Short mmCIF file of C-alpha atoms and ligand atoms in Angstrom, two decimals:
data_model
loop_
_atom_site.label_atom_id
_atom_site.label_comp_id
_atom_site.label_asym_id
_atom_site.label_seq_id
_atom_site.Cartn_x
_atom_site.Cartn_y
_atom_site.Cartn_z
CA UNK A 1 100.86 127.05 179.75
CA UNK A 2 103.34 125.44 181.86
CA UNK A 3 104.09 127.17 185.45
CA UNK A 4 107.49 125.66 186.28
CA UNK A 5 110.73 127.78 187.33
CA UNK A 6 114.08 127.48 188.87
CA UNK A 7 112.80 126.49 192.12
CA UNK A 8 110.24 124.40 191.04
CA UNK A 9 112.60 122.69 188.24
CA UNK A 10 114.90 122.02 191.02
CA UNK A 11 112.19 120.11 193.49
CA UNK A 12 111.27 118.31 190.20
CA UNK A 13 115.26 116.75 190.03
CA UNK A 14 115.28 116.25 194.05
CA UNK A 15 111.94 114.39 194.29
CA UNK A 16 111.95 110.32 195.19
CA UNK A 17 113.18 109.03 192.05
CA UNK A 18 110.51 106.30 191.73
CA UNK A 19 107.53 108.73 191.36
CA UNK A 20 109.96 111.10 189.38
CA UNK A 21 110.33 108.09 186.50
CA UNK A 22 107.03 106.96 186.45
CA UNK A 23 105.30 110.23 186.47
CA UNK A 24 107.74 111.42 183.31
CA UNK A 25 107.00 107.99 181.93
CA UNK A 26 102.99 108.64 182.48
CA UNK A 27 103.60 112.11 180.71
CA UNK A 28 105.60 110.42 177.43
CA UNK A 29 102.52 108.01 176.86
CA UNK A 30 99.98 110.31 177.52
CA UNK A 31 101.26 113.01 174.68
CA UNK A 32 103.65 111.05 172.56
CA UNK A 33 102.56 107.96 172.82
CA UNK A 34 104.13 104.63 172.82
CA UNK A 35 105.76 104.69 169.49
CA UNK A 36 109.89 105.41 169.20
CA UNK A 37 111.14 106.88 166.47
CA UNK A 38 114.23 105.71 164.58
CA UNK A 39 116.30 108.31 163.60
CA UNK A 40 119.52 107.03 161.98
CA UNK A 41 122.89 108.68 162.26
CA UNK A 42 125.48 109.05 159.88
CA UNK A 43 128.57 110.93 161.49
CA UNK A 44 130.10 111.81 157.85
CA UNK A 45 133.20 113.87 158.75
CA UNK A 46 135.03 114.41 161.76
CA UNK A 47 136.89 117.29 160.40
CA UNK A 48 136.48 120.38 162.79
CA UNK A 49 137.53 123.63 163.13
CA UNK A 50 136.70 124.42 166.84
CA UNK A 51 138.09 123.39 169.68
CA UNK A 52 135.26 122.74 172.14
CA UNK A 53 136.99 121.93 175.28
CA UNK A 54 134.92 118.47 176.14
CA UNK A 55 135.10 117.11 172.87
CA UNK A 56 137.33 113.80 171.09
CA UNK A 57 137.17 115.04 167.87
CA UNK A 58 138.18 119.15 168.39
CA UNK A 59 140.67 120.13 166.21
CA UNK A 60 143.23 120.20 168.95
CA UNK A 61 143.15 116.33 169.35
CA UNK A 62 145.92 114.79 166.76
CA UNK A 63 144.97 111.20 167.49
CA UNK A 64 141.55 111.00 165.68
CA UNK A 65 142.10 109.98 161.90
CA UNK A 66 140.46 112.89 160.18
CA UNK A 67 137.84 111.79 157.60
CA UNK A 68 134.95 112.92 155.25
CA UNK A 69 132.50 110.55 153.59
CA UNK A 70 131.94 110.76 149.96
CA UNK A 71 128.29 111.41 148.63
CA UNK A 72 128.67 108.01 146.79
CA UNK A 73 129.00 105.84 150.08
CA UNK A 74 125.97 108.30 151.91
CA UNK A 75 123.66 107.77 149.73
CA UNK A 76 124.24 104.09 149.76
CA UNK A 77 123.69 104.77 153.67
CA UNK A 78 120.47 106.36 152.83
CA UNK A 79 119.25 103.95 150.23
CA UNK A 80 119.68 100.95 152.88
CA UNK A 81 117.56 103.05 155.73
CA UNK A 82 114.80 103.37 153.02
CA UNK A 83 114.87 99.72 152.19
CA UNK A 84 114.86 98.90 155.32
CA UNK A 85 111.97 101.20 156.38
CA UNK A 86 113.29 104.21 158.50
CA UNK A 87 112.40 107.39 157.86
CA UNK A 88 114.54 109.90 159.09
CA UNK A 89 118.42 110.29 158.19
CA UNK A 90 120.54 112.38 160.47
CA UNK A 91 123.90 113.96 159.10
CA UNK A 92 126.19 114.89 161.75
CA UNK A 93 129.72 116.41 161.10
CA UNK A 94 132.37 118.60 163.06
CA UNK A 95 132.26 122.01 162.46
CA UNK A 96 133.60 123.46 158.90
CA UNK A 97 131.88 126.61 157.56
CA UNK A 98 133.34 126.92 154.51
CA UNK A 99 131.30 127.90 150.97
CA UNK A 100 132.51 124.51 149.84
CA UNK A 101 131.53 122.70 152.83
CA UNK A 102 128.29 124.37 152.68
CA UNK A 103 127.80 123.66 149.07
CA UNK A 104 128.40 120.17 149.58
CA UNK A 105 125.85 119.48 152.41
CA UNK A 106 123.69 120.95 150.25
CA UNK A 107 124.51 118.98 147.36
CA UNK A 108 123.99 116.01 149.31
CA UNK A 109 120.80 116.96 150.96
CA UNK A 110 118.97 118.00 147.66
CA UNK A 111 119.99 114.29 146.27
CA UNK A 112 118.79 112.31 149.46
CA UNK A 113 115.23 114.33 149.01
CA UNK A 114 115.16 113.47 145.16
CA UNK A 115 115.99 109.94 145.70
CA UNK A 116 114.48 108.77 149.28
CA UNK A 117 111.56 109.47 151.04
CA UNK A 118 113.67 110.47 154.16
CA UNK A 119 113.22 113.20 156.31
CA UNK A 120 116.34 115.02 156.60
CA UNK A 121 117.99 116.19 159.71
CA UNK A 122 121.40 118.21 159.33
CA UNK A 123 123.98 118.77 162.54
CA UNK A 124 126.82 120.84 161.45
CA UNK A 125 127.42 123.30 163.95
CA UNK A 126 127.09 127.33 163.95
CA UNK A 127 126.19 128.69 160.28
CA UNK A 128 124.71 132.45 159.43
CA UNK A 129 120.82 132.10 158.78
CA UNK A 130 122.11 132.59 154.66
CA UNK A 131 123.43 128.37 155.21
CA UNK A 132 120.53 127.53 157.11
CA UNK A 133 118.26 129.20 154.52
CA UNK A 134 120.31 127.62 151.61
CA UNK A 135 119.88 124.13 153.35
CA UNK A 136 116.57 124.44 153.71
CA UNK A 137 115.79 125.25 150.10
CA UNK A 138 117.84 122.14 149.26
CA UNK A 139 115.29 119.98 151.15
CA UNK A 140 116.53 120.19 155.08
CA UNK A 141 114.32 119.21 157.39
CA UNK A 142 115.53 119.78 160.48
CA UNK A 143 118.24 121.04 162.45
CA UNK A 144 120.42 119.77 165.25
CA UNK A 145 122.59 122.14 167.62
CA UNK A 146 122.87 121.92 171.52
CA UNK A 147 123.31 124.98 173.32
CA UNK A 148 125.07 122.94 175.79
CA UNK A 149 124.86 124.76 178.69
CA UNK A 150 122.72 127.79 179.32
CA UNK A 151 125.29 129.40 181.86
CA UNK A 152 126.77 132.25 179.87
CA UNK A 153 130.29 131.93 181.44
CA UNK A 154 130.52 128.36 181.56
CA UNK A 155 129.37 128.19 177.78
CA UNK A 156 132.58 130.82 177.24
CA UNK A 157 134.85 128.49 179.38
CA UNK A 158 133.94 125.20 176.83
CA UNK A 159 133.67 127.30 173.66
CA UNK A 160 137.01 129.14 172.88
CA UNK A 161 135.02 129.65 168.96
CA UNK A 162 131.77 130.75 169.83
CA UNK A 163 129.19 132.37 172.65
CA UNK A 164 126.14 131.39 174.31
CA UNK A 165 124.69 134.09 172.35
CA UNK A 166 125.89 133.27 169.15
CA UNK A 167 124.61 129.86 169.77
CA UNK A 168 120.61 130.97 170.89
CA UNK A 169 121.29 133.09 167.84
CA UNK A 170 121.37 130.16 165.16
CA UNK A 171 118.82 128.23 167.08
CA UNK A 172 116.12 131.42 166.41
CA UNK A 173 117.73 131.73 162.67
CA UNK A 174 116.58 128.05 162.22
CA UNK A 175 113.23 128.71 163.43
CA UNK A 176 113.05 131.93 160.97
CA UNK A 177 113.90 129.47 158.16
CA UNK A 178 111.30 127.09 158.74
CA UNK A 179 113.17 124.40 159.99
CA UNK A 180 112.39 122.04 163.21
CA UNK A 181 114.67 122.78 165.74
CA UNK A 182 116.43 120.31 168.30
CA UNK A 183 119.30 121.47 170.75
CA UNK A 184 119.76 120.55 174.09
CA UNK A 185 122.91 120.09 176.44
CA UNK A 186 125.47 118.23 178.47
CA UNK A 187 124.34 116.83 181.77
CA UNK A 188 127.02 117.42 184.50
CA UNK A 189 129.88 119.50 182.95
CA UNK A 190 132.47 120.08 185.77
CA UNK A 191 131.07 123.62 187.43
CA UNK A 192 127.17 123.11 186.78
CA UNK A 193 124.83 123.47 189.74
CA UNK A 194 121.36 122.27 189.75
CA UNK A 195 120.23 125.99 189.55
CA UNK A 196 122.14 125.49 185.87
CA UNK A 197 120.42 122.24 184.87
CA UNK A 198 117.19 123.46 185.97
CA UNK A 199 117.90 126.64 183.74
CA UNK A 200 118.92 124.58 180.99
CA UNK A 201 115.72 122.36 181.41
CA UNK A 202 113.54 125.77 181.76
CA UNK A 203 115.73 127.53 178.16
CA UNK A 204 114.62 124.27 176.43
CA UNK A 205 111.01 125.32 176.90
CA UNK A 206 111.75 129.18 176.33
CA UNK A 207 112.78 127.95 172.91
CA UNK A 208 109.76 125.50 172.38
CA UNK A 209 111.90 123.17 171.02
CA UNK A 210 110.94 120.44 168.82
CA UNK A 211 113.75 118.05 169.95
CA UNK A 212 115.81 117.89 172.83
CA UNK A 213 118.89 115.77 173.22
CA UNK A 214 120.80 115.71 176.77
CA UNK A 215 123.36 113.37 177.94
CA UNK A 216 126.03 112.82 180.61
CA UNK A 217 129.03 114.78 180.46
CA UNK A 218 132.10 111.93 180.02
CA UNK A 219 135.48 113.33 179.95
CA UNK A 220 137.77 112.57 177.37
CA UNK A 221 141.21 111.71 177.61
CA UNK A 222 142.86 113.57 174.96
CA UNK A 223 140.70 116.69 175.63
CA UNK A 224 141.59 119.74 178.31
CA UNK A 225 139.30 118.43 180.59
CA UNK A 226 140.83 114.91 180.73
CA UNK A 227 140.33 113.11 184.61
CA UNK A 228 137.53 115.41 185.39
CA UNK A 229 134.48 113.86 186.91
CA UNK A 230 130.76 114.23 185.86
CA UNK A 231 129.33 117.09 188.59
CA UNK A 232 126.74 114.39 189.37
CA UNK A 233 129.44 111.56 189.60
CA UNK A 234 128.19 110.40 193.03
CA UNK A 235 124.78 110.58 192.23
CA UNK A 236 124.48 108.92 188.86
CA UNK A 237 120.63 108.85 188.48
CA UNK A 238 120.73 112.18 188.51
CA UNK A 239 121.25 111.89 184.92
CA UNK A 240 117.67 110.50 184.69
CA UNK A 241 116.22 112.70 186.98
CA UNK A 242 117.28 115.27 184.71
CA UNK A 243 115.70 113.45 181.46
CA UNK A 244 112.39 112.74 183.70
CA UNK A 245 112.35 116.75 184.31
CA UNK A 246 112.81 117.65 180.85
CA UNK A 247 109.87 115.09 179.83
CA UNK A 248 107.59 117.02 182.48
CA UNK A 249 109.01 120.41 181.22
CA UNK A 250 108.44 119.69 178.01
CA UNK A 251 106.09 117.34 177.32
CA UNK A 252 105.28 117.66 173.42
CA UNK A 253 108.93 117.73 172.19
CA UNK A 254 110.86 114.67 170.90
CA UNK A 255 113.10 113.60 173.47
CA UNK A 256 115.68 110.95 172.29
CA UNK A 257 117.04 108.41 174.46
CA UNK A 258 121.20 109.64 173.98
CA UNK A 259 124.09 107.46 172.88
CA UNK A 260 125.78 108.95 175.82
CA UNK A 261 123.67 107.18 177.88
CA UNK A 262 125.02 103.64 176.65
CA UNK A 263 128.64 104.72 177.58
CA UNK A 264 127.78 104.24 181.25
CA UNK A 265 125.48 101.87 181.20
CA UNK A 266 126.17 99.16 178.11
CA UNK A 267 123.12 97.71 176.63
CA UNK A 268 120.90 99.03 179.11
CA UNK A 269 120.85 103.11 179.42
CA UNK A 270 118.84 103.99 176.41
CA UNK A 271 116.28 101.73 177.40
CA UNK A 272 116.10 103.28 180.77
CA UNK A 273 115.59 106.32 179.06
CA UNK A 274 112.77 105.29 177.00
CA UNK A 275 111.20 104.32 180.13
CA UNK A 276 111.93 107.48 182.20
CA UNK A 277 110.88 109.86 179.26
CA UNK A 278 112.25 109.38 175.82
CA UNK A 279 110.11 108.39 173.16
CA UNK A 280 113.27 108.57 170.28
CA UNK A 281 116.33 106.30 169.45
CA UNK A 282 119.34 107.32 167.33
CA UNK A 283 120.62 104.02 165.71
CA UNK A 284 124.56 104.92 164.73
CA UNK A 285 124.13 104.58 160.58
CA UNK A 286 127.93 105.62 160.36
CA UNK A 287 129.92 102.87 158.18
CA UNK A 288 131.45 100.63 160.38
CA UNK A 289 134.96 101.62 159.48
CA UNK A 290 134.49 104.90 160.30
CA UNK A 291 133.33 105.07 163.93
CA UNK A 292 136.45 104.79 165.98
CA UNK A 293 137.59 107.97 164.49
CA UNK A 294 134.34 109.80 165.85
CA UNK A 295 134.69 109.34 169.35
CA UNK A 296 133.57 112.49 171.07
CA UNK A 297 133.62 110.74 174.68
CA UNK A 298 135.42 107.35 175.64
CA UNK A 299 133.03 104.32 175.58
CA UNK A 300 131.05 105.15 172.55
CA UNK A 301 128.93 101.91 172.07
CA UNK A 302 128.56 100.16 168.91
CA UNK A 303 132.01 101.33 167.30
CA UNK A 304 132.76 97.71 166.35
CA UNK A 305 129.66 96.97 164.66
CA UNK A 306 128.61 97.51 160.88
CA UNK A 307 126.02 100.08 159.91
CA UNK A 308 122.80 97.98 159.37
CA UNK A 309 123.22 96.30 162.58
CA UNK A 310 122.59 99.03 164.54
CA UNK A 311 119.05 99.83 163.69
CA UNK A 312 118.16 96.10 163.80
CA UNK A 313 119.44 96.04 167.72
CA UNK A 314 117.72 99.50 168.54
CA UNK A 315 114.38 97.94 167.08
CA UNK A 316 114.85 94.85 169.67
CA UNK A 317 115.83 96.88 172.30
CA UNK A 318 112.45 98.93 171.65
CA UNK A 319 110.10 95.55 171.25
CA UNK A 320 112.07 94.29 174.29
CA UNK A 321 110.46 97.21 176.53
CA UNK A 322 107.05 96.59 175.11
CA UNK A 323 107.33 99.57 173.22
CA UNK A 324 107.01 99.83 168.90
CA UNK A 325 109.03 101.35 166.15
CA UNK A 326 107.29 104.82 165.12
CA UNK A 327 106.02 104.89 161.33
CA UNK A 328 106.11 108.06 159.53
CA UNK A 329 108.42 110.53 159.33
CA UNK A 330 108.02 111.16 162.83
CA UNK A 331 107.96 115.31 162.52
CA UNK A 332 107.07 117.63 165.54
CA UNK A 333 104.01 117.56 166.73
CA UNK A 334 103.92 121.24 167.65
CA UNK A 335 101.72 123.14 165.30
CA UNK A 336 102.99 126.71 164.47
N1 5AD F 1 131.03 113.61 176.92
C1 5AD F 1 129.37 114.14 176.45
N2 5AD F 1 128.79 114.32 175.59
C2 5AD F 1 129.74 115.04 174.79
N3 5AD F 1 129.29 115.60 173.12
C3 5AD F 1 130.41 115.94 172.85
N4 5AD F 1 131.70 116.16 173.52
C4 5AD F 1 131.00 115.30 174.87
C5 5AD F 1 131.52 114.51 176.10
N5 5AD F 1 132.60 114.71 176.08
C6 5AD F 1 128.24 115.80 172.78
C7 5AD F 1 127.88 117.53 172.40
C8 5AD F 1 127.56 117.72 171.35
C9 5AD F 1 127.41 116.58 170.69
C10 5AD F 1 127.62 115.96 169.40
O1 5AD F 1 128.33 115.46 171.90
O2 5AD F 1 126.42 118.04 173.72
O3 5AD F 1 126.18 118.90 171.27
FE1 FES F 2 123.99 99.36 167.83
FE2 FES F 2 123.17 97.48 169.55
S1 FES F 2 122.67 99.30 169.13
S2 FES F 2 125.30 97.24 167.76
#
């Protein structure tokens, strides 16, 4: 049992960076091994009913061209992922909680499970437990839903449409329907303190998450947070320190090297994260023509690329740092 508390996590975050990064990499190697799992992500719709103040596809932003990829095109991607040896498909979208949308999602999950051997992860926002149970029955293996921040007041100021307690209840519901649960948070949203960052890391441990994705906040120009600086703008190594501390406090969780790191350090950020605690890479698998319309934050990489390229490029990056590609589904290693 881990004995970390807020103070000791803050001490980790403030400890000499070289030692912290080396320790996190050692824990990752020991507990998770050298394999890096690929989880190709298909951003199948940018239509969203919510107005999260940081997000580029919030409903009040008139700029992105709204799209929804149909099931034929999603299946085409799924088959190509399978043919290229990938083992997980992640389907992500804006939040549209209508019965019709819930049903469409269930239908596509059923089809992917029937026609491929891919593990299916959904990431479509808050829903009642019944909907999660329905998707689970359709074949959903995992779900990603970040809690974004552990501070209830900060959460409320960022999310006009939901409370932290609602979000955490979703995570409990997902666990109770038997899904592997992924969550996480943004690093350095304006107003975040080191105490909050430490609590974010501890909340991941409290929920015993199977997967934990964290990435730096990046201000989007078409949102109410336009022009706001990341809370650690003067110490960007804190973004990596957060991942390293996250690994040390959550040794047996899957931790992806998230895309936002590449927005800040093009072609390098995610590689460094893999060497400082992470063991998962999520190549963009969205068909190229939609990518410019799914800009959650500016400078998102790979928007000019075609879908099949990202997994190949990811593999090359993984080999180049002396790691290998994970085979098999890469399920949670936690035993429940
Ligand atoms: N900066 C960084 N991350 C963001 N996300 C959304 N908007 C931003 C932003 N401006 C992250 C959120 C969300 C995930 C899909 O993308 O954490 O959960
Ligand atoms: Fe997408 Fe390199 S990771 S093109």
